[in-house]
Short mmCIF file of C-alpha atoms in Angstrom, two decimals:
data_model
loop_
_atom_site.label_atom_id
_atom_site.label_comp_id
_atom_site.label_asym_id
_atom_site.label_seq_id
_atom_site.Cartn_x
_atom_site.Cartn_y
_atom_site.Cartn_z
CA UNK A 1 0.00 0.00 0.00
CA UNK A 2 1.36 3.58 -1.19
CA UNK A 3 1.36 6.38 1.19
CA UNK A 4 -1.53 8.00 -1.33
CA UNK A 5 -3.69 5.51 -0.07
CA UNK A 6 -5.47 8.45 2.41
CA UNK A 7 -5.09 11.07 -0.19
CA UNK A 8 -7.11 8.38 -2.26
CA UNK A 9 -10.04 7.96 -0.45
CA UNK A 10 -10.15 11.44 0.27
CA UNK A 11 -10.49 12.09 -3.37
CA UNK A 12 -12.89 9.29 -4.13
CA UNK A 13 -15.14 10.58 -1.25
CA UNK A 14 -15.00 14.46 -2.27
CA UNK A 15 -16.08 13.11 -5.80
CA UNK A 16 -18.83 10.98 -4.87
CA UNK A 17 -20.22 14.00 -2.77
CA UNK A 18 -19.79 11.75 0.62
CA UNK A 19 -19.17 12.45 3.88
CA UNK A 20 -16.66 10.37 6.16
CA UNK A 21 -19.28 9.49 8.03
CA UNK A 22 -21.27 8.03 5.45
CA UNK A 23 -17.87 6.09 4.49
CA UNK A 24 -16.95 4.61 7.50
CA UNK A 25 -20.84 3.31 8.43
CA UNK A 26 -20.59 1.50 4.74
CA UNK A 27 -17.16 -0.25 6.06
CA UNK A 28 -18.17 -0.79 9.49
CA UNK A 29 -15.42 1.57 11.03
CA UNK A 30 -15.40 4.53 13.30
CA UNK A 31 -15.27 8.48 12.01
CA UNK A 32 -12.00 9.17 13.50
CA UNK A 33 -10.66 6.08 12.17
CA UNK A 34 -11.48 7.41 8.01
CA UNK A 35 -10.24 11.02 9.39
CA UNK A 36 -6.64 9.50 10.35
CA UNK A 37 -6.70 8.17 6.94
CA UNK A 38 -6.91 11.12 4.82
CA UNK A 39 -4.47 12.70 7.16
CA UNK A 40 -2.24 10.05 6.57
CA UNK A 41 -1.59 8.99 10.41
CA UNK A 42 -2.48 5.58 9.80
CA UNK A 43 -3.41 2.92 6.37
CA UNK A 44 -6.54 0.93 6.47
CA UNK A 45 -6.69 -2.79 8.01
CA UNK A 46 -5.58 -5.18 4.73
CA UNK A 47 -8.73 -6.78 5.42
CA UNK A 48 -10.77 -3.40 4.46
CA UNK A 49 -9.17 -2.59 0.48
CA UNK A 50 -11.64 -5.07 -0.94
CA UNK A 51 -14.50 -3.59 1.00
CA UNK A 52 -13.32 0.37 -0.04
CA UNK A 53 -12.32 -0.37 -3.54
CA UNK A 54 -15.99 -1.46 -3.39
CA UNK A 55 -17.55 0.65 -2.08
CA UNK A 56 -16.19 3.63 -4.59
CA UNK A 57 -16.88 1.01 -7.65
CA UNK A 58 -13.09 0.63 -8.63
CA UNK A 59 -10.73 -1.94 -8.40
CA UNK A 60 -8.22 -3.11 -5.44
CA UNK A 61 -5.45 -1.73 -8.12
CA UNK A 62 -6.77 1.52 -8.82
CA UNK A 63 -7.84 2.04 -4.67
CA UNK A 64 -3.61 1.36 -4.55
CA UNK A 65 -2.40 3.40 -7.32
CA UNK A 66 -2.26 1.39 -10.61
CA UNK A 67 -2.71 4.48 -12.83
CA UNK A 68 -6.05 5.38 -13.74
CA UNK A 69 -5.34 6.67 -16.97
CA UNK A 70 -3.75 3.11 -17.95
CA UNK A 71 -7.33 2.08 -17.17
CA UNK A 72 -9.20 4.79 -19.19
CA UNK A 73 -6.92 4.41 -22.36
CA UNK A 74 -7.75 0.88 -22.44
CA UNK A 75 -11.62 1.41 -22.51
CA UNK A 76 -11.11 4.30 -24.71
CA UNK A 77 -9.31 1.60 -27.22
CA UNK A 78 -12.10 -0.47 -27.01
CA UNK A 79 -14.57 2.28 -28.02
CA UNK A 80 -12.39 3.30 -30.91
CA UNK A 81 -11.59 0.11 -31.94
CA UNK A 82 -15.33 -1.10 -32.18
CA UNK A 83 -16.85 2.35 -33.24
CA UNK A 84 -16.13 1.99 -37.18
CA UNK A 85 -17.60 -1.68 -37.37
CA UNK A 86 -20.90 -0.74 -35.70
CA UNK A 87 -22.45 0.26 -39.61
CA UNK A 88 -21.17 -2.29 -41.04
CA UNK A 89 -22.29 -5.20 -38.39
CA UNK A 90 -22.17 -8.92 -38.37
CA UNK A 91 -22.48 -11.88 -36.20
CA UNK A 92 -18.60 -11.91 -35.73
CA UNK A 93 -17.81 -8.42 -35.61
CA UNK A 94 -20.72 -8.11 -32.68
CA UNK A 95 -19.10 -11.17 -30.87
CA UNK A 96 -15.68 -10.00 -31.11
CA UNK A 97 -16.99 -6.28 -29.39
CA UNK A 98 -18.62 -8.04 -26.97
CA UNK A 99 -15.78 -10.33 -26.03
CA UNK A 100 -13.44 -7.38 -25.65
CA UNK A 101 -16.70 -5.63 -23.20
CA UNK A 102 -16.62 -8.93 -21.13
CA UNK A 103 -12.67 -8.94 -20.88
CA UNK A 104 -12.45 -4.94 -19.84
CA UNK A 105 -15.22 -6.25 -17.18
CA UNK A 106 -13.25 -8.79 -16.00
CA UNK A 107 -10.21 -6.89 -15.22
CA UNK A 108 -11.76 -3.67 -13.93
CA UNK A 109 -15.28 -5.09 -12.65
CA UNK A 110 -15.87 -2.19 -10.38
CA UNK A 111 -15.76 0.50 -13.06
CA UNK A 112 -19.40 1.73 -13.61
CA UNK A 113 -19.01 3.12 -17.22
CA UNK A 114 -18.37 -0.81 -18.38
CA UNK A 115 -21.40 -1.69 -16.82
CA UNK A 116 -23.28 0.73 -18.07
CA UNK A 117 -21.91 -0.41 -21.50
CA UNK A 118 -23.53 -4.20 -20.92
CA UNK A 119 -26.37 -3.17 -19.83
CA UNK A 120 -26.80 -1.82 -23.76
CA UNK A 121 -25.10 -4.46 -24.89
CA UNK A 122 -25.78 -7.78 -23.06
CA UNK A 123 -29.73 -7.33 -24.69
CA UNK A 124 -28.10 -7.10 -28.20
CA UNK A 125 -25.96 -10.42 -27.62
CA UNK A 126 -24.39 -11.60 -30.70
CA UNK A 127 -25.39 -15.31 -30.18
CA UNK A 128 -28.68 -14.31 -31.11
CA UNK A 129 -27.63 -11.44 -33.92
CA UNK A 130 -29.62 -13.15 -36.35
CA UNK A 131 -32.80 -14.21 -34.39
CA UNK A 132 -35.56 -12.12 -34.44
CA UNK A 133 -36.42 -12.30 -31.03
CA UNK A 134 -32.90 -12.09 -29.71
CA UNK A 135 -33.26 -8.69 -27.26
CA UNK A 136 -36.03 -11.33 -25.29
CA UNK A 137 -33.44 -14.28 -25.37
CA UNK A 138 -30.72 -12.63 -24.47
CA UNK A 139 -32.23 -10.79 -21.78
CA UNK A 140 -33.17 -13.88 -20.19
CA UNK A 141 -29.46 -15.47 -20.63
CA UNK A 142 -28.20 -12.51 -19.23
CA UNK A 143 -30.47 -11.84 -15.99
CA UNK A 144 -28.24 -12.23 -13.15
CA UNK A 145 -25.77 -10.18 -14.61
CA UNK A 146 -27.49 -7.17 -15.92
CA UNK A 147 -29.84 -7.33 -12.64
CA UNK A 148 -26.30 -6.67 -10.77
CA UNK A 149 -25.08 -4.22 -12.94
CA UNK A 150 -28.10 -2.43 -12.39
CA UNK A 151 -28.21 -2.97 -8.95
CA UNK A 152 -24.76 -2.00 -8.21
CA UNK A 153 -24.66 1.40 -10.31
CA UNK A 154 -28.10 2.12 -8.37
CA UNK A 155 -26.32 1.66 -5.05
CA UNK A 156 -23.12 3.28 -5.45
CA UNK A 157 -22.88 5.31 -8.79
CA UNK A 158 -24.06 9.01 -8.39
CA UNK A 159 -23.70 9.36 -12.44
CA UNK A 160 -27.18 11.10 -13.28
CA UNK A 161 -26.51 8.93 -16.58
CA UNK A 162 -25.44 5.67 -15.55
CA UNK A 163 -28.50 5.63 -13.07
CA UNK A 164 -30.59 6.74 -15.73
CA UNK A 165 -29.61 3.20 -18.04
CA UNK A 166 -29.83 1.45 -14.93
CA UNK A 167 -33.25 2.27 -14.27
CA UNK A 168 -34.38 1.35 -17.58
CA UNK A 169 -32.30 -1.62 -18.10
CA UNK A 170 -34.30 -2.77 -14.56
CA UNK A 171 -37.64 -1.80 -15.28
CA UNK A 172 -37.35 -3.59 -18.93
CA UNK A 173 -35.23 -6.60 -17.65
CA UNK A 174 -38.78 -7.17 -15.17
CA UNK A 175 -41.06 -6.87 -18.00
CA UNK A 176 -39.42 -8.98 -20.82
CA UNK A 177 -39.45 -11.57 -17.40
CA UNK A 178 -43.21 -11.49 -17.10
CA UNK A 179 -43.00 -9.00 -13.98
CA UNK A 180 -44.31 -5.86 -16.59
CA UNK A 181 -46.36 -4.14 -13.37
CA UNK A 182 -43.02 -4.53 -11.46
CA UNK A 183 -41.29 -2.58 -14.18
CA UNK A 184 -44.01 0.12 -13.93
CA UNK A 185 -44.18 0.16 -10.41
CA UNK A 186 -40.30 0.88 -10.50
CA UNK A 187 -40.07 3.18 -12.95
CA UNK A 188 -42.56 5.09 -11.07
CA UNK A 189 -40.88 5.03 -8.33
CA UNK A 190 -37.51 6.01 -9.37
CA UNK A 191 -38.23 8.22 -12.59
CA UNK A 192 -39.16 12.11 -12.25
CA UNK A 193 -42.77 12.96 -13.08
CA UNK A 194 -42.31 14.79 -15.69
CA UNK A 195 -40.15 12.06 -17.31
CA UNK A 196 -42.40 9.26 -16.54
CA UNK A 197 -44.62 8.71 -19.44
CA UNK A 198 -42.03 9.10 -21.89
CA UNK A 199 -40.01 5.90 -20.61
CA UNK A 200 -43.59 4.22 -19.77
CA UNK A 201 -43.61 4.14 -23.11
CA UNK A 202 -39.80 3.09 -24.02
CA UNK A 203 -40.37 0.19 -21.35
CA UNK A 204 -43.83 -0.82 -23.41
CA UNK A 205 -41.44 -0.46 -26.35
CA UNK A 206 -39.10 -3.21 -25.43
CA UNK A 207 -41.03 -5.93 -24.68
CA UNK A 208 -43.52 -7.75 -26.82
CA UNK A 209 -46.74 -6.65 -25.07
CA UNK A 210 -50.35 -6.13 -25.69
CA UNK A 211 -50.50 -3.12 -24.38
CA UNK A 212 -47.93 -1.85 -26.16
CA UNK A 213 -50.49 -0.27 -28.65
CA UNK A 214 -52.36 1.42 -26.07
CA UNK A 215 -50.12 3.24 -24.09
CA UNK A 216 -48.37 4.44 -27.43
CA UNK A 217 -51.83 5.81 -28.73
CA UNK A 218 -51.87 7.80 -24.78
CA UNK A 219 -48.46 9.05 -24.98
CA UNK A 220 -49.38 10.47 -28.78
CA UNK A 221 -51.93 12.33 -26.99
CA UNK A 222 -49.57 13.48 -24.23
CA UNK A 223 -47.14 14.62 -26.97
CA UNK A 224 -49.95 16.27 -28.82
CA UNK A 225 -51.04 18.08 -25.94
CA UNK A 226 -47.31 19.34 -24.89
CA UNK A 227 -47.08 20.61 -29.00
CA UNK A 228 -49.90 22.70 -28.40
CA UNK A 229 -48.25 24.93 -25.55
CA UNK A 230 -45.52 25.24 -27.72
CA UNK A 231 -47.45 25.88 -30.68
CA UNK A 232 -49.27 29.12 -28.86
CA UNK A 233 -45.69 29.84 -27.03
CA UNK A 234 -44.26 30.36 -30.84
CA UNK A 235 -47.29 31.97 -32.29
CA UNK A 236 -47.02 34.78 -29.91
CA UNK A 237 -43.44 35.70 -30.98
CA UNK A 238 -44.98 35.92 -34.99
CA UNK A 239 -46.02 39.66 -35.56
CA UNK A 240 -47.77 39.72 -39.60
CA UNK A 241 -51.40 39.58 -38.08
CA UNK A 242 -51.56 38.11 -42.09
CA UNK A 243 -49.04 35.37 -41.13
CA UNK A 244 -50.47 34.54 -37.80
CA UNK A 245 -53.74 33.79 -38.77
CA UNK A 246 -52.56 31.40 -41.39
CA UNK A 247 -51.04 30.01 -38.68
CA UNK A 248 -53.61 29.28 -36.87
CA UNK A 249 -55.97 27.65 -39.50
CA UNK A 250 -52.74 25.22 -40.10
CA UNK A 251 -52.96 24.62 -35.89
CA UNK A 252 -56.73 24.13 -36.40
CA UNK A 253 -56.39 21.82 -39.24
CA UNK A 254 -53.44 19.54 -37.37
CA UNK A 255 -56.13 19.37 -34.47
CA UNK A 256 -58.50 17.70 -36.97
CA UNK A 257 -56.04 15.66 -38.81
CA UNK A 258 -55.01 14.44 -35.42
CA UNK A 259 -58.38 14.01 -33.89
CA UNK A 260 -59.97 12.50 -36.55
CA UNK A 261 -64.01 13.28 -36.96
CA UNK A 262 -64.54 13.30 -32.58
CA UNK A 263 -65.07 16.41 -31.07
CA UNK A 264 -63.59 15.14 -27.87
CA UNK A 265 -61.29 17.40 -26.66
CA UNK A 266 -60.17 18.72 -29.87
CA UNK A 267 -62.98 21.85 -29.15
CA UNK A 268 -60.98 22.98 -26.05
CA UNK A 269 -58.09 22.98 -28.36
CA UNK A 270 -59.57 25.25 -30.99
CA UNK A 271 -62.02 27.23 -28.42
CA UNK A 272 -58.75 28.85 -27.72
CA UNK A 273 -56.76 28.71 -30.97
CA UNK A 274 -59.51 31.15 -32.10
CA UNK A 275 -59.44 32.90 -28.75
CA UNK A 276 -56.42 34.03 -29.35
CA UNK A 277 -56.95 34.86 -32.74
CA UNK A 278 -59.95 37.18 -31.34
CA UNK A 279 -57.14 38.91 -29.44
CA UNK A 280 -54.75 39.24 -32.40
CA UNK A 281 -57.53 40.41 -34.66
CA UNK A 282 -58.73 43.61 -32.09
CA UNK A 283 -55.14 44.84 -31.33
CA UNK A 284 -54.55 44.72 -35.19
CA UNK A 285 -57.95 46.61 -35.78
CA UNK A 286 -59.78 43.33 -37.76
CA UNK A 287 -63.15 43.65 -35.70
CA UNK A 288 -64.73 41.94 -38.33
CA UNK A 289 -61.98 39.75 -38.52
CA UNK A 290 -62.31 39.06 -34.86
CA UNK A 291 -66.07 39.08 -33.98
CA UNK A 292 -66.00 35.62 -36.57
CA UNK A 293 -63.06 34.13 -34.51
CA UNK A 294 -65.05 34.84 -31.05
CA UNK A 295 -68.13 33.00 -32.35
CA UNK A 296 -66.18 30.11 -33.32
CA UNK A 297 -64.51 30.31 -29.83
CA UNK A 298 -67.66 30.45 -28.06
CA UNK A 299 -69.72 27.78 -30.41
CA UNK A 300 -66.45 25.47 -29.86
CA UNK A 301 -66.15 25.82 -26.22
CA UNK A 302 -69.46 25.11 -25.52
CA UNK A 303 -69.59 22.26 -27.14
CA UNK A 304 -66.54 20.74 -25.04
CA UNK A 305 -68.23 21.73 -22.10
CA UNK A 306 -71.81 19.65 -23.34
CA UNK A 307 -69.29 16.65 -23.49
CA UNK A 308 -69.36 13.68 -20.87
CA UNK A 309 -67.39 13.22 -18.25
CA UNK A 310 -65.65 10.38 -20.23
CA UNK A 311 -64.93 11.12 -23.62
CA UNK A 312 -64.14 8.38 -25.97
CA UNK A 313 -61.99 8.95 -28.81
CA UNK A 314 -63.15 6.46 -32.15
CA UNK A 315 -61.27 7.96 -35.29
CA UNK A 316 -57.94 9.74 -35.65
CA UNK A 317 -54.34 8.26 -34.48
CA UNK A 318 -55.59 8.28 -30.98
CA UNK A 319 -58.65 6.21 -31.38
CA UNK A 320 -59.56 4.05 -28.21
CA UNK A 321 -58.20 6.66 -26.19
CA UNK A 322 -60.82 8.22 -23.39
CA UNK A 323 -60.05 11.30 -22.29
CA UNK A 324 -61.49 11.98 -18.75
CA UNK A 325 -62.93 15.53 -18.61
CA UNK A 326 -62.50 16.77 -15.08
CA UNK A 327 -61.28 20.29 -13.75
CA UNK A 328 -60.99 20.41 -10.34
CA UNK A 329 -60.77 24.26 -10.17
CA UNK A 330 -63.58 24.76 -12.46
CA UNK A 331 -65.81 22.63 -10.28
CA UNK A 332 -64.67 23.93 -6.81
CA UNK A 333 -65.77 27.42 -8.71
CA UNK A 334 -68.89 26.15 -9.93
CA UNK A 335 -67.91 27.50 -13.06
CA UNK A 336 -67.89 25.79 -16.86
CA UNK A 337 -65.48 26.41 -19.43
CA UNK A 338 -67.38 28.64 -21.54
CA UNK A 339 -68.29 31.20 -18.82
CA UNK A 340 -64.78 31.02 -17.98
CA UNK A 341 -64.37 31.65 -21.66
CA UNK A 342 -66.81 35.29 -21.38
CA UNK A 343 -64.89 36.14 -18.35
CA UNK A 344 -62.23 36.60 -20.51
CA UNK A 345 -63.80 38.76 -23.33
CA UNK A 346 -64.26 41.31 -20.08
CA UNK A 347 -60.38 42.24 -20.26
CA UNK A 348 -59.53 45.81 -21.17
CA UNK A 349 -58.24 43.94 -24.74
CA UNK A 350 -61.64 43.61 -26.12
CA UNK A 351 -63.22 47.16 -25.30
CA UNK A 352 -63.46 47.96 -29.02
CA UNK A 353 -65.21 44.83 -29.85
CA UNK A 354 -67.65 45.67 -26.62
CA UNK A 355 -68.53 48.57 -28.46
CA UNK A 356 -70.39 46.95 -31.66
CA UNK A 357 -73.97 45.86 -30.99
CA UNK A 358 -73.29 42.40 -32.25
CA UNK A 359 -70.37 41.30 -29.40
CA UNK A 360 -72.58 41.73 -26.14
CA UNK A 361 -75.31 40.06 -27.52
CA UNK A 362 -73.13 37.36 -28.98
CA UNK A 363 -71.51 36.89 -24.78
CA UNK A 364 -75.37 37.09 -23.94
CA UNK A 365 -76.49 34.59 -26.19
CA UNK A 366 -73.55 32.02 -24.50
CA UNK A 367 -74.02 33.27 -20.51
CA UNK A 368 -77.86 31.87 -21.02
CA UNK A 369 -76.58 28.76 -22.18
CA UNK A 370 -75.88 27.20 -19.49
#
């Protein structure tokens, strides 16, 4: 053992944003006892390298100086080595990557960026390049190892990354193994909300599934909903009132095309497409312009808000899809969607359209509709 060997785990603790407390409860030693190492007062117990190398997901070498650029350069040959074959792949070029993965393994099996490489690679093994099913058999062939890869870059890798691949790797080694609610259940609990759906989806992806389908026909509705936001985000940065309302008949029309023939919720969507376009229209001066795109808003939003509670979806990509109309804030407020809708038509915006005869009578005709 060098006399770096404190200086070492000092620097492997800093980087892995631990304290020395933390440390010396995972090695069953006393705080004063990790303190005198840093210092250099004292060397660990023989009997504790294993345990520490470990720990910090390196090898007994590397926790005792071997040169961790010898390391690096060697997994840096195997990534340029294999790189150029990956386009032009076959059974033996994918075994002879694989081999060198496995060998790199074996001499460094601590080092988390080589097990975040098999957990990629172990569901592509080559002995099944050719089968179509080979991500399931391999998978299967590989459990116990890409369940402890998994496992061990959960435990002890703080790599947003690497956790990231071991998360999915888990959740999808569960569900090609039968266990699909166990994937869910631990994606859910380890992936951030906003996140979730999206590799929901990437877990339905990888397995053969029935409800694959299904949850790809939600998450198309998710995505559509998310373009929408950014859709009126972008549209407010466009200043031609000319170019803007094309704009918004192409929104409209992607709505339908999307939609299919079913209202559903595709009137909430256009209710306030043309809202906006009212707005648009009376800054610019189009009162005409804009008295048509209020009636539209008001005919549309009314409609959504004569929808059931659970609307069905039966034409357009996202057919089979129910969309659950329920607005917690609206119903605490007594209030529907369209009358929201008029409140809005009181803001100082709209005084010049308030002063034709046609707009009151127009909010009038929509606050008795109730």
């Amino acid at each position: 053992m060098t006399n770096n060997l404190g200086e070492t785990i000092r620097r492997l603790r800093k980087l892995h944003d631990i304290t020395q407390e933390t440390l010396a409860d995972a090695i069953g030693v006393t705080i004063p006892a990790v303190s005198k190492w840093e210092r250099g007062e004292c060397l660990p117990d023989v009997t504790l390298i294993v345990p520490i190398a470990a720990y910090f997901g390196i090898t007994t070498d590397e926790l005792l100086g071997v040169s961790e650029e010898v390391k690096r350069a060697k997994i840096q040959k195997w990534y340029d080595d294999s790189l150029p074959l990956i386009w032009r792949q076959t059974k033996e070029i994918a075994q002879a990557r694989f081999d060198g993965l496995l060998a790199l393994m074996d001499e460094y099996p601590n080092d988390f960026e080589l097990m975040q490489n098999y957990i990629v690679s172990a569901v592509l093994d080559p002995e099944f390049h050719d089968d179509y099913n080979q991500t399931e058999k391999s998978r299967k062939k590989n459990f116990k190892k890409i369940e402890e890869c998994c496992r061990t870059i959960l435990d002890k890798c703080t790599d947003a990354e690497k956790r990231q691949t071991a998360i999915d790797g888990l959740a999808e080694l569960y569900a090609s193994d039968g266990r699909l609610e166990e994937g869910e259940k631990f994606l859910k609990e380890n992936v951030p909300f906003d996140l979730l759906n999206e590799r929901l989806v990437w877990l339905y992806e990888s397995v053969d599934h029935p409800d694959t389908p299904d949850k790809y026909r939600n998450y198309l509705y998710y995505q559509m909903r998310n373009l929408v936001q950014k859709i009126n985000f972008y549209l407010d940065w466009v200043k031609p009132i000319e170019k803007k309302r094309e704009l918004y008949r192409r929104t409209i029309a992607m709505y339908e095309a999307f939609c299919g023939d079913d209202p559903g919720t595709l009137c909430f969507y256009t209710a306030h497409q043309y809202y906006h376009e009212c707005v648009d229209c009376t800054c610019a001066g189009l009162l005409d312009e804009a008295m048509e795109a209020a009636e539209k808003c008001l005919r549309d939003i009314h409609r959504y808000d004569r929808l059931p509670k659970e609307c069905p979806f039966t034409t357009g990509i996202i057919e089979g899809y129910t969309h659950t109309i329920s607005e917690p804030a609206m119903e605490a407020a007594d209030m529907t969607e369209t009358e929201y809708m008029l409140d809005l038509f009181k803001q100082d915006w709209a005084a010049p359209l308030r002063e034709r005869e046609d707009f009151p009578a127009l909010l009038e005709r929509y606050r008795n509709l109730r």
